[in-house]
mmCIF file of C-alpha atoms and ligand atoms in Angstrom:
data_model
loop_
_atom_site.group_PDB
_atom_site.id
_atom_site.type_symbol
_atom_site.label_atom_id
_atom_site.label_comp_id
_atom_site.label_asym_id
_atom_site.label_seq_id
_atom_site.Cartn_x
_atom_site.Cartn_y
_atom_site.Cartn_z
ATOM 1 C CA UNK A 1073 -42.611 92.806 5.790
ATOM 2 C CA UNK A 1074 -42.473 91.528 9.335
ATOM 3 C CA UNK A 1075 -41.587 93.685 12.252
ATOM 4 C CA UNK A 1076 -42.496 95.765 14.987
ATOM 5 C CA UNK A 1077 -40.735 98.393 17.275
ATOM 6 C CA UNK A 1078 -39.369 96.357 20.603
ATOM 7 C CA UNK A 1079 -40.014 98.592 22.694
ATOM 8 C CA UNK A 1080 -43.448 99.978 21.271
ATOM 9 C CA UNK A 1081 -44.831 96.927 19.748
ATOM 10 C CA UNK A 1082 -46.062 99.207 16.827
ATOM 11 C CA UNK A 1083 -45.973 97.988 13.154
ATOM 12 C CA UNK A 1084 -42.804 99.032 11.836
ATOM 13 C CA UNK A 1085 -44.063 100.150 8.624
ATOM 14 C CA UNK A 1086 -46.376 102.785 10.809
ATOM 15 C CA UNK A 1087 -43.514 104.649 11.899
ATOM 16 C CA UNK A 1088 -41.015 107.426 10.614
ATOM 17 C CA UNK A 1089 -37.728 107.085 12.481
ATOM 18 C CA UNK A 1090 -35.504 110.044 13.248
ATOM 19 C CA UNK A 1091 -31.931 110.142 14.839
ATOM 20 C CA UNK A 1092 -29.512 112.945 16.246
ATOM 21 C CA UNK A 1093 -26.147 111.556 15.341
ATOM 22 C CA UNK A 1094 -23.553 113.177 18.000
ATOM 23 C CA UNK A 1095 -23.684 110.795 21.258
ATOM 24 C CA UNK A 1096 -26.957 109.243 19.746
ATOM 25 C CA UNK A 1097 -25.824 107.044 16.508
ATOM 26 C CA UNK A 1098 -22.403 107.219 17.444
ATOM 27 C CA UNK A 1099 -19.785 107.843 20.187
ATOM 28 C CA UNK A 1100 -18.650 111.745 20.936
ATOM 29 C CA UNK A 1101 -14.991 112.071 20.130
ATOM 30 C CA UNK A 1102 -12.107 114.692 21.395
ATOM 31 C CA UNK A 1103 -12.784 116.340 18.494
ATOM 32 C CA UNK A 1104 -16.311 116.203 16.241
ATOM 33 C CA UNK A 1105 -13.891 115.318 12.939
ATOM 34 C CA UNK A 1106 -13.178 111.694 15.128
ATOM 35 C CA UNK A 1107 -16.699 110.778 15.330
ATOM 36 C CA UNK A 1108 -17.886 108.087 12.897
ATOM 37 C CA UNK A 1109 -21.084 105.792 12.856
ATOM 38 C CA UNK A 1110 -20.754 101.969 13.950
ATOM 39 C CA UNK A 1111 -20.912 99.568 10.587
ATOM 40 C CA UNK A 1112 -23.724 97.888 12.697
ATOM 41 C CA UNK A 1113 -25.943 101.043 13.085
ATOM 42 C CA UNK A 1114 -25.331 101.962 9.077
ATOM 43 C CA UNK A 1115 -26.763 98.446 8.297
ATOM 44 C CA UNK A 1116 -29.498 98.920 10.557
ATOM 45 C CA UNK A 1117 -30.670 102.134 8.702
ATOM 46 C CA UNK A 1118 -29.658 100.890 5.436
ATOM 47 C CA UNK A 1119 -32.520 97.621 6.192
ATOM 48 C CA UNK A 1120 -34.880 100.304 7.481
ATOM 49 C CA UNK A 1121 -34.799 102.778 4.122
ATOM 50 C CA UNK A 1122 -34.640 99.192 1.796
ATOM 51 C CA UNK A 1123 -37.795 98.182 3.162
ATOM 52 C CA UNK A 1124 -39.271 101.797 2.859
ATOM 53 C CA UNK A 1125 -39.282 102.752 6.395
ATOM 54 C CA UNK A 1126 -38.704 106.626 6.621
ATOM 55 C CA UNK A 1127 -35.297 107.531 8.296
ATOM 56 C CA UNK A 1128 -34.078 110.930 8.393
ATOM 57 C CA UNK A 1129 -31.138 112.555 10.800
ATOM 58 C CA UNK A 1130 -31.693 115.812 12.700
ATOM 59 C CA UNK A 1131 -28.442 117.056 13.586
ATOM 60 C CA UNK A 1132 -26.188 120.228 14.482
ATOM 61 C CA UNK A 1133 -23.603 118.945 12.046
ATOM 62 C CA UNK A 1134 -23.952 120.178 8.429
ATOM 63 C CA UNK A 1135 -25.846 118.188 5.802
ATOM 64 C CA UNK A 1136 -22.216 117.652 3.716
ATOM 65 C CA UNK A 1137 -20.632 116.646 7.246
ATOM 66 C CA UNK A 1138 -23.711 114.129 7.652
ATOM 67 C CA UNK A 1139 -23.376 112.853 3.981
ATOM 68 C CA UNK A 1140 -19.743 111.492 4.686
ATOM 69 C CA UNK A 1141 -20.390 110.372 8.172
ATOM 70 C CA UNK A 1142 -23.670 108.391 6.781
ATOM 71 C CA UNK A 1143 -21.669 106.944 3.407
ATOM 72 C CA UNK A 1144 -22.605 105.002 1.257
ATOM 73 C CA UNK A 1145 -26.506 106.003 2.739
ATOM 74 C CA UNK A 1146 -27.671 109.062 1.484
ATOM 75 C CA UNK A 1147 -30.759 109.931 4.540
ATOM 76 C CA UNK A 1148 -33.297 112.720 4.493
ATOM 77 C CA UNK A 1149 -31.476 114.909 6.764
ATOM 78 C CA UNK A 1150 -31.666 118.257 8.785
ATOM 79 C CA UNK A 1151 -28.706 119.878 9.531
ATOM 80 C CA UNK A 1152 -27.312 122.901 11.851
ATOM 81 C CA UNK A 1153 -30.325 122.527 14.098
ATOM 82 C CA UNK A 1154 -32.332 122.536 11.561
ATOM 83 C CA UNK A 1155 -31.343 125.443 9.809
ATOM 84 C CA UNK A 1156 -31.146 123.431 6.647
ATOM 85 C CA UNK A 1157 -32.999 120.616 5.398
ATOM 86 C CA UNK A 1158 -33.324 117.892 3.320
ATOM 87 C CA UNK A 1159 -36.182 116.304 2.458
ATOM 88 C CA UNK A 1160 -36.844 112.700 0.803
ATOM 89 C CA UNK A 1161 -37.298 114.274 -2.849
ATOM 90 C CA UNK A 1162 -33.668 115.655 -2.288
ATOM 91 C CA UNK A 1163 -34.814 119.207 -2.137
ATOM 92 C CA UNK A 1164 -33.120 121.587 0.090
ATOM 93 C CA UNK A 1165 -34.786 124.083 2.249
ATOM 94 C CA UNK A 1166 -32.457 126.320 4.144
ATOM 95 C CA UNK A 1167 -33.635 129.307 7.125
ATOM 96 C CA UNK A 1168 -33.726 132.715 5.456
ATOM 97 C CA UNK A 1169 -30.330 134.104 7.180
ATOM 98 C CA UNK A 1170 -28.207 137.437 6.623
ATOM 99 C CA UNK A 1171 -25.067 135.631 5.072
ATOM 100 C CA UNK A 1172 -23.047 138.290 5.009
ATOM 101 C CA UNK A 1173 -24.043 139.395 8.724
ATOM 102 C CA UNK A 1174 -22.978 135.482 9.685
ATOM 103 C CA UNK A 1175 -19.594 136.061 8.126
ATOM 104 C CA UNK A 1176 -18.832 139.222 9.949
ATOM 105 C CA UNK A 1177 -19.837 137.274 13.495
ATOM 106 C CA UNK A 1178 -17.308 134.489 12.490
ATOM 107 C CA UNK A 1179 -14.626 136.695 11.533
ATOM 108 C CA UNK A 1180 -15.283 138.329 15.104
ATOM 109 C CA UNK A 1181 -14.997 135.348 16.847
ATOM 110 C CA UNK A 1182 -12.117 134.269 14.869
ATOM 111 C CA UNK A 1183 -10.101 136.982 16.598
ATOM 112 C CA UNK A 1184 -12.145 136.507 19.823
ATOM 113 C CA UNK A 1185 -11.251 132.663 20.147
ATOM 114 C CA UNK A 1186 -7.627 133.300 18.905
ATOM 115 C CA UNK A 1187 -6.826 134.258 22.504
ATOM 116 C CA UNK A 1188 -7.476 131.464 23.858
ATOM 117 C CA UNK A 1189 -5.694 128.405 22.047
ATOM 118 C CA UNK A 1190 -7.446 125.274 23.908
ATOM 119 C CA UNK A 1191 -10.973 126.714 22.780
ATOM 120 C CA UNK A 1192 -12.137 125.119 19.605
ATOM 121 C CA UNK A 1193 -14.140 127.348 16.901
ATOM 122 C CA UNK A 1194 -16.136 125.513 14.582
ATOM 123 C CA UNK A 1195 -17.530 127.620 11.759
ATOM 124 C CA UNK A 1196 -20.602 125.984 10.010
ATOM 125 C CA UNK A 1197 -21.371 129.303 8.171
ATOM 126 C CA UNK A 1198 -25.088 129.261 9.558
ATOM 127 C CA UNK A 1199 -23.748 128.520 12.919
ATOM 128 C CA UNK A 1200 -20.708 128.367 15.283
ATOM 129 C CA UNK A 1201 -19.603 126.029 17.941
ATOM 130 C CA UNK A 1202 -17.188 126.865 20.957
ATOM 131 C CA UNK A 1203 -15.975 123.347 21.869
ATOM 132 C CA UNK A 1204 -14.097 122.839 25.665
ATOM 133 C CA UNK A 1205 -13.882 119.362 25.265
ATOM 134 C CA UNK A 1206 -10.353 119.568 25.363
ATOM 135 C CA UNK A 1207 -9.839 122.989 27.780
ATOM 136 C CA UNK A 1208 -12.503 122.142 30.422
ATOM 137 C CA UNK A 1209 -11.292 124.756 32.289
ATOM 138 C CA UNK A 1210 -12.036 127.426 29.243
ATOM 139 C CA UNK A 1211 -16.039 126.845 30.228
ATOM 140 C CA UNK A 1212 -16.726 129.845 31.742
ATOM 141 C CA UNK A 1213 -14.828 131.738 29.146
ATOM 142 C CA UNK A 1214 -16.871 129.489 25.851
ATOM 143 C CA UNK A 1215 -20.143 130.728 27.923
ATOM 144 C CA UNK A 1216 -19.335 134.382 27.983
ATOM 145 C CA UNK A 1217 -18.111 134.531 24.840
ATOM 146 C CA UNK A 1218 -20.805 132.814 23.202
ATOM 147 C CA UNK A 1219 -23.391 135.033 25.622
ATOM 148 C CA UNK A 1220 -21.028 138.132 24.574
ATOM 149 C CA UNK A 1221 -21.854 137.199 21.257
ATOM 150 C CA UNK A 1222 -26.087 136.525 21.711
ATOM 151 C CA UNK A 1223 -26.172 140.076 23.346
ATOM 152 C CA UNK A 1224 -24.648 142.182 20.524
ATOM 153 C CA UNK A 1225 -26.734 139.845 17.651
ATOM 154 C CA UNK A 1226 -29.680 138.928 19.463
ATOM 155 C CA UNK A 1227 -31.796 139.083 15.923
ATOM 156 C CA UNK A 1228 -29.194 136.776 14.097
ATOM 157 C CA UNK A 1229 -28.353 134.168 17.271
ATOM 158 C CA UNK A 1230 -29.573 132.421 20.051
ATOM 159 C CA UNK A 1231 -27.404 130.202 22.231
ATOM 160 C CA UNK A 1232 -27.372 126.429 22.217
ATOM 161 C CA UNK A 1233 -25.223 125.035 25.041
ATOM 162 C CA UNK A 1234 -24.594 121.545 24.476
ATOM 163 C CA UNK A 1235 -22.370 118.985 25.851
ATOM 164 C CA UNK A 1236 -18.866 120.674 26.051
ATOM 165 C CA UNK A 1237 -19.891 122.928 23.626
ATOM 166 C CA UNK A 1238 -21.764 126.353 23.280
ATOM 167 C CA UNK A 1239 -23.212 127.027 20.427
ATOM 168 C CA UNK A 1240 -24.487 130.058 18.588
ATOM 169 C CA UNK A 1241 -27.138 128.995 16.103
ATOM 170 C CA UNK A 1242 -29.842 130.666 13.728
ATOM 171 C CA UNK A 1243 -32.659 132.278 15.491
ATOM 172 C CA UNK A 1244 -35.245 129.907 14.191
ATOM 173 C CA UNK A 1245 -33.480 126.886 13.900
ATOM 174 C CA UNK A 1246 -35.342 124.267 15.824
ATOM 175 C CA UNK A 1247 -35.382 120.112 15.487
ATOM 176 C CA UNK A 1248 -38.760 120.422 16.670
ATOM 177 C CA UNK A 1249 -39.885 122.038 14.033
ATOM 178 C CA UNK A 1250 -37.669 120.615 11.247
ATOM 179 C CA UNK A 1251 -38.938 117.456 12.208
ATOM 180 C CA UNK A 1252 -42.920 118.897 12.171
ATOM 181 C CA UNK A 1253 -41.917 119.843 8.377
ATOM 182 C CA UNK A 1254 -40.582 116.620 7.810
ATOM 183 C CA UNK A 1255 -43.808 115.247 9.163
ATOM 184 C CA UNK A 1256 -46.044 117.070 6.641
ATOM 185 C CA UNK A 1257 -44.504 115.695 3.739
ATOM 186 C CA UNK A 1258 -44.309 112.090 2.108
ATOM 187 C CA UNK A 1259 -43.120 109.592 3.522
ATOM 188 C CA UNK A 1260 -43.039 110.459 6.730
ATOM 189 C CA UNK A 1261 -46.744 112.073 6.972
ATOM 190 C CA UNK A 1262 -49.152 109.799 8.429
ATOM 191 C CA UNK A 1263 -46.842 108.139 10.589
ATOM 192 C CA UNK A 1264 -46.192 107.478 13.756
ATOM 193 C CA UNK A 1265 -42.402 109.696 14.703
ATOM 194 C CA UNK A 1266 -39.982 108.398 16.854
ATOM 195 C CA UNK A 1267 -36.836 110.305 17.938
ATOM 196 C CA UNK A 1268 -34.040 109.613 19.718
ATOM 197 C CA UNK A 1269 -31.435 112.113 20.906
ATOM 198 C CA UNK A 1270 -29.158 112.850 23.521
ATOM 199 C CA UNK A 1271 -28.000 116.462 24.278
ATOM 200 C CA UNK A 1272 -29.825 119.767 25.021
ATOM 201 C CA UNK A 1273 -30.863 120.373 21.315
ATOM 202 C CA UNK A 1274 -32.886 117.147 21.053
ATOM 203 C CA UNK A 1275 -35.469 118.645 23.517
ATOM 204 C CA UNK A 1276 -37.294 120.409 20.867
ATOM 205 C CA UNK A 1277 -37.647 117.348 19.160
ATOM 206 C CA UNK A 1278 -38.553 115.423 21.674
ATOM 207 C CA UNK A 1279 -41.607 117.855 22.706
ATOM 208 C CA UNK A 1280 -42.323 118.025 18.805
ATOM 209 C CA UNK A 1281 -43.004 113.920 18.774
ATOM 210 C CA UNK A 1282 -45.090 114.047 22.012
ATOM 211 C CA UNK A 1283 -47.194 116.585 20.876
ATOM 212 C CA UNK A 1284 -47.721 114.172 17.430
ATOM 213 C CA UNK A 1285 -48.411 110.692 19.414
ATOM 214 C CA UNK A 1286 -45.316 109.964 19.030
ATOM 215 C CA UNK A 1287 -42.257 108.030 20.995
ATOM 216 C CA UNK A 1288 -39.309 109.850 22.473
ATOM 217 C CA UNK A 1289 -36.076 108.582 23.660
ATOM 218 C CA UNK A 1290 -33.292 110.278 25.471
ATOM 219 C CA UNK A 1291 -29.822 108.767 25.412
ATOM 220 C CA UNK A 1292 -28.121 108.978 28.647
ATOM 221 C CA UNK A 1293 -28.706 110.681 31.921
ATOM 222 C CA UNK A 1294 -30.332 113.892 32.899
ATOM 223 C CA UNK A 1295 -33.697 115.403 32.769
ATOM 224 C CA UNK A 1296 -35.691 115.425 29.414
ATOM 225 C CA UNK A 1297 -39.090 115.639 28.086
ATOM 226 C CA UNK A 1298 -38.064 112.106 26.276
ATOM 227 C CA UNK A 1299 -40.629 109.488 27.625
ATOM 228 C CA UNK A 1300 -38.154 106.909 27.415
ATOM 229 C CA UNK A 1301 -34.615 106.446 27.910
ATOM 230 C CA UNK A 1302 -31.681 104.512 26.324
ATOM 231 C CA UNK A 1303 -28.299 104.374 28.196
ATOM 232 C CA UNK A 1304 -25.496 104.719 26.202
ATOM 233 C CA UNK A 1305 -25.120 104.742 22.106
ATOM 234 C CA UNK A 1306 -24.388 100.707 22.548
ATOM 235 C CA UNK A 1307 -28.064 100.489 23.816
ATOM 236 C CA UNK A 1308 -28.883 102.301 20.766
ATOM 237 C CA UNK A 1309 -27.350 100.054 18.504
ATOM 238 C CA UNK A 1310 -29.096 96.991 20.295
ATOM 239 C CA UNK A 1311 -32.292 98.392 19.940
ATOM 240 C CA UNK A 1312 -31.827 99.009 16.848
ATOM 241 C CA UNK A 1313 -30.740 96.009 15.807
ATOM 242 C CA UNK A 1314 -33.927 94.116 17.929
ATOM 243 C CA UNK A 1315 -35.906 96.773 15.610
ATOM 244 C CA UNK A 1316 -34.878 95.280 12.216
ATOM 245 C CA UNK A 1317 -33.521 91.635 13.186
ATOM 246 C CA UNK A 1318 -37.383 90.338 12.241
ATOM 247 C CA UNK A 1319 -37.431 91.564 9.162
ATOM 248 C CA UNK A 1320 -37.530 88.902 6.571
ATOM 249 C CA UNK A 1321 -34.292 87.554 5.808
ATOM 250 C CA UNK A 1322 -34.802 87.504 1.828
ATOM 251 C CA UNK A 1323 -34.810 91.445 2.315
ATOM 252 C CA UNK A 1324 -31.825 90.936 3.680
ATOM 253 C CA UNK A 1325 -28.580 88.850 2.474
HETATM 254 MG MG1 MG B 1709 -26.219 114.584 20.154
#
């Protein structure tokens, strides 16, 4: 196979590629149930995984969310954070969490969130998002609620503010170090990691590839430990598309 990163210059077969999805690998959306993946980016990571470059999404979404956004690929994939994974032999690994503790806190904020009808709760079971998106001006009431919420379970949650979103997720739930685990296991051991990712969350990740040699990208504005920056998800589809346009065409129909 022919190839090499464009922006790196590093054999493409020497790398293990991972991808947040939200604002990353496709546009954000009013609401997260809009949001799908550009046919152009699915054919990019469909080439990649034909040819046997490693390709796994790190996301806050849940792995049966990421299944239907990614369809017809089926990608080693981290979900909530990180609080679930799963690997390239199609095992899944999922944080030890109190279930039944987690159920309670969503029934709470259930009634908590009720009160306030432009507030979106999304219950992921291991996790919950307060999306403003569409009540900007419920912001200081998604923060105290969600810091409300931190306070009384501080051993269950910690808070993950995102972009028009606050987030209460697992204590423990990190991309950095879902992406370390994916890193010690075949095929993505021995390579070099790149990462690319957009939003608050991504920052573990970020500081998890720089720490293994490896290359960092932050999508947008703002300030990141990313060593390199892409502007908008439309930048992310070029690149990726400079990434696998030399590879050789009998791969690819
Ligand atoms: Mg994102």
């Amino acid at each position: 196979m022919n190839g090499q990163c464009p922006t790196c210059a590093q054999d493409l077969q020497g790398c293990a590629f991972f991808f947040d999805v939200d604002g990353t690998l496709a546009e954000i959306q009013p609401r997260p149930e809009l949001v799908f993946i550009p046919a152009a980016i699915l054919a990019a990571l469909g080439r990649l995984q034909t040819v046997g470059v490693p390709v796994a999404v790190i996301s806050g979404r849940r792995l049966a969310d990421l299944d239907q956004l990614f369809e017809p690929l089926r990608l080693p994939a981290a979900g909530v954070h990180g609080a679930e994974r799963r690997g390239a032999d199609g095992r899944l690994r999922q944080l030890n969490l109190d279930r039944e503790a987690l159920r309670r806190v969503g029934d709470e904020l259930f009634q908590a969130c009720a009160r306030y009808p432009g507030l979106h709760l999304e219950n992921k079971g291991l996790a919950f998002a307060l999306h403003f998106r569409l009540a900007p001006e419920l912001e200081a009431v998604a923060r105290g609620l969600a810091e409300d919420f931190i306070r009384r379970y501080p051993a269950l949650l910690t808070l993950q503010p995102g972009k028009c979103v606050f987030e209460l997720k697992p204590r423990g739930a990190s991309k950095g170090e879902v992406i370390r685990e994916f890193m010690r296991e075949p095929p993505f051991g021995g390579r070099v990691p790149v990462f690319i990712g957009d939003d608050l969350t991504d920052e573990a990740g970020f500081q998890a590839v720089n720490a293994l040699g490896g290359h960092s990208f932050k999508v947008g504005p703002g300030e990141t430990a990313a060593r390199q920056r892409l502007d908008s998800v439309s930048a992310v589809e070029k690149w990726l598309d400079a990434l696998v346009r030399p590879l050789k065409p009998e791969v690819y129909p």
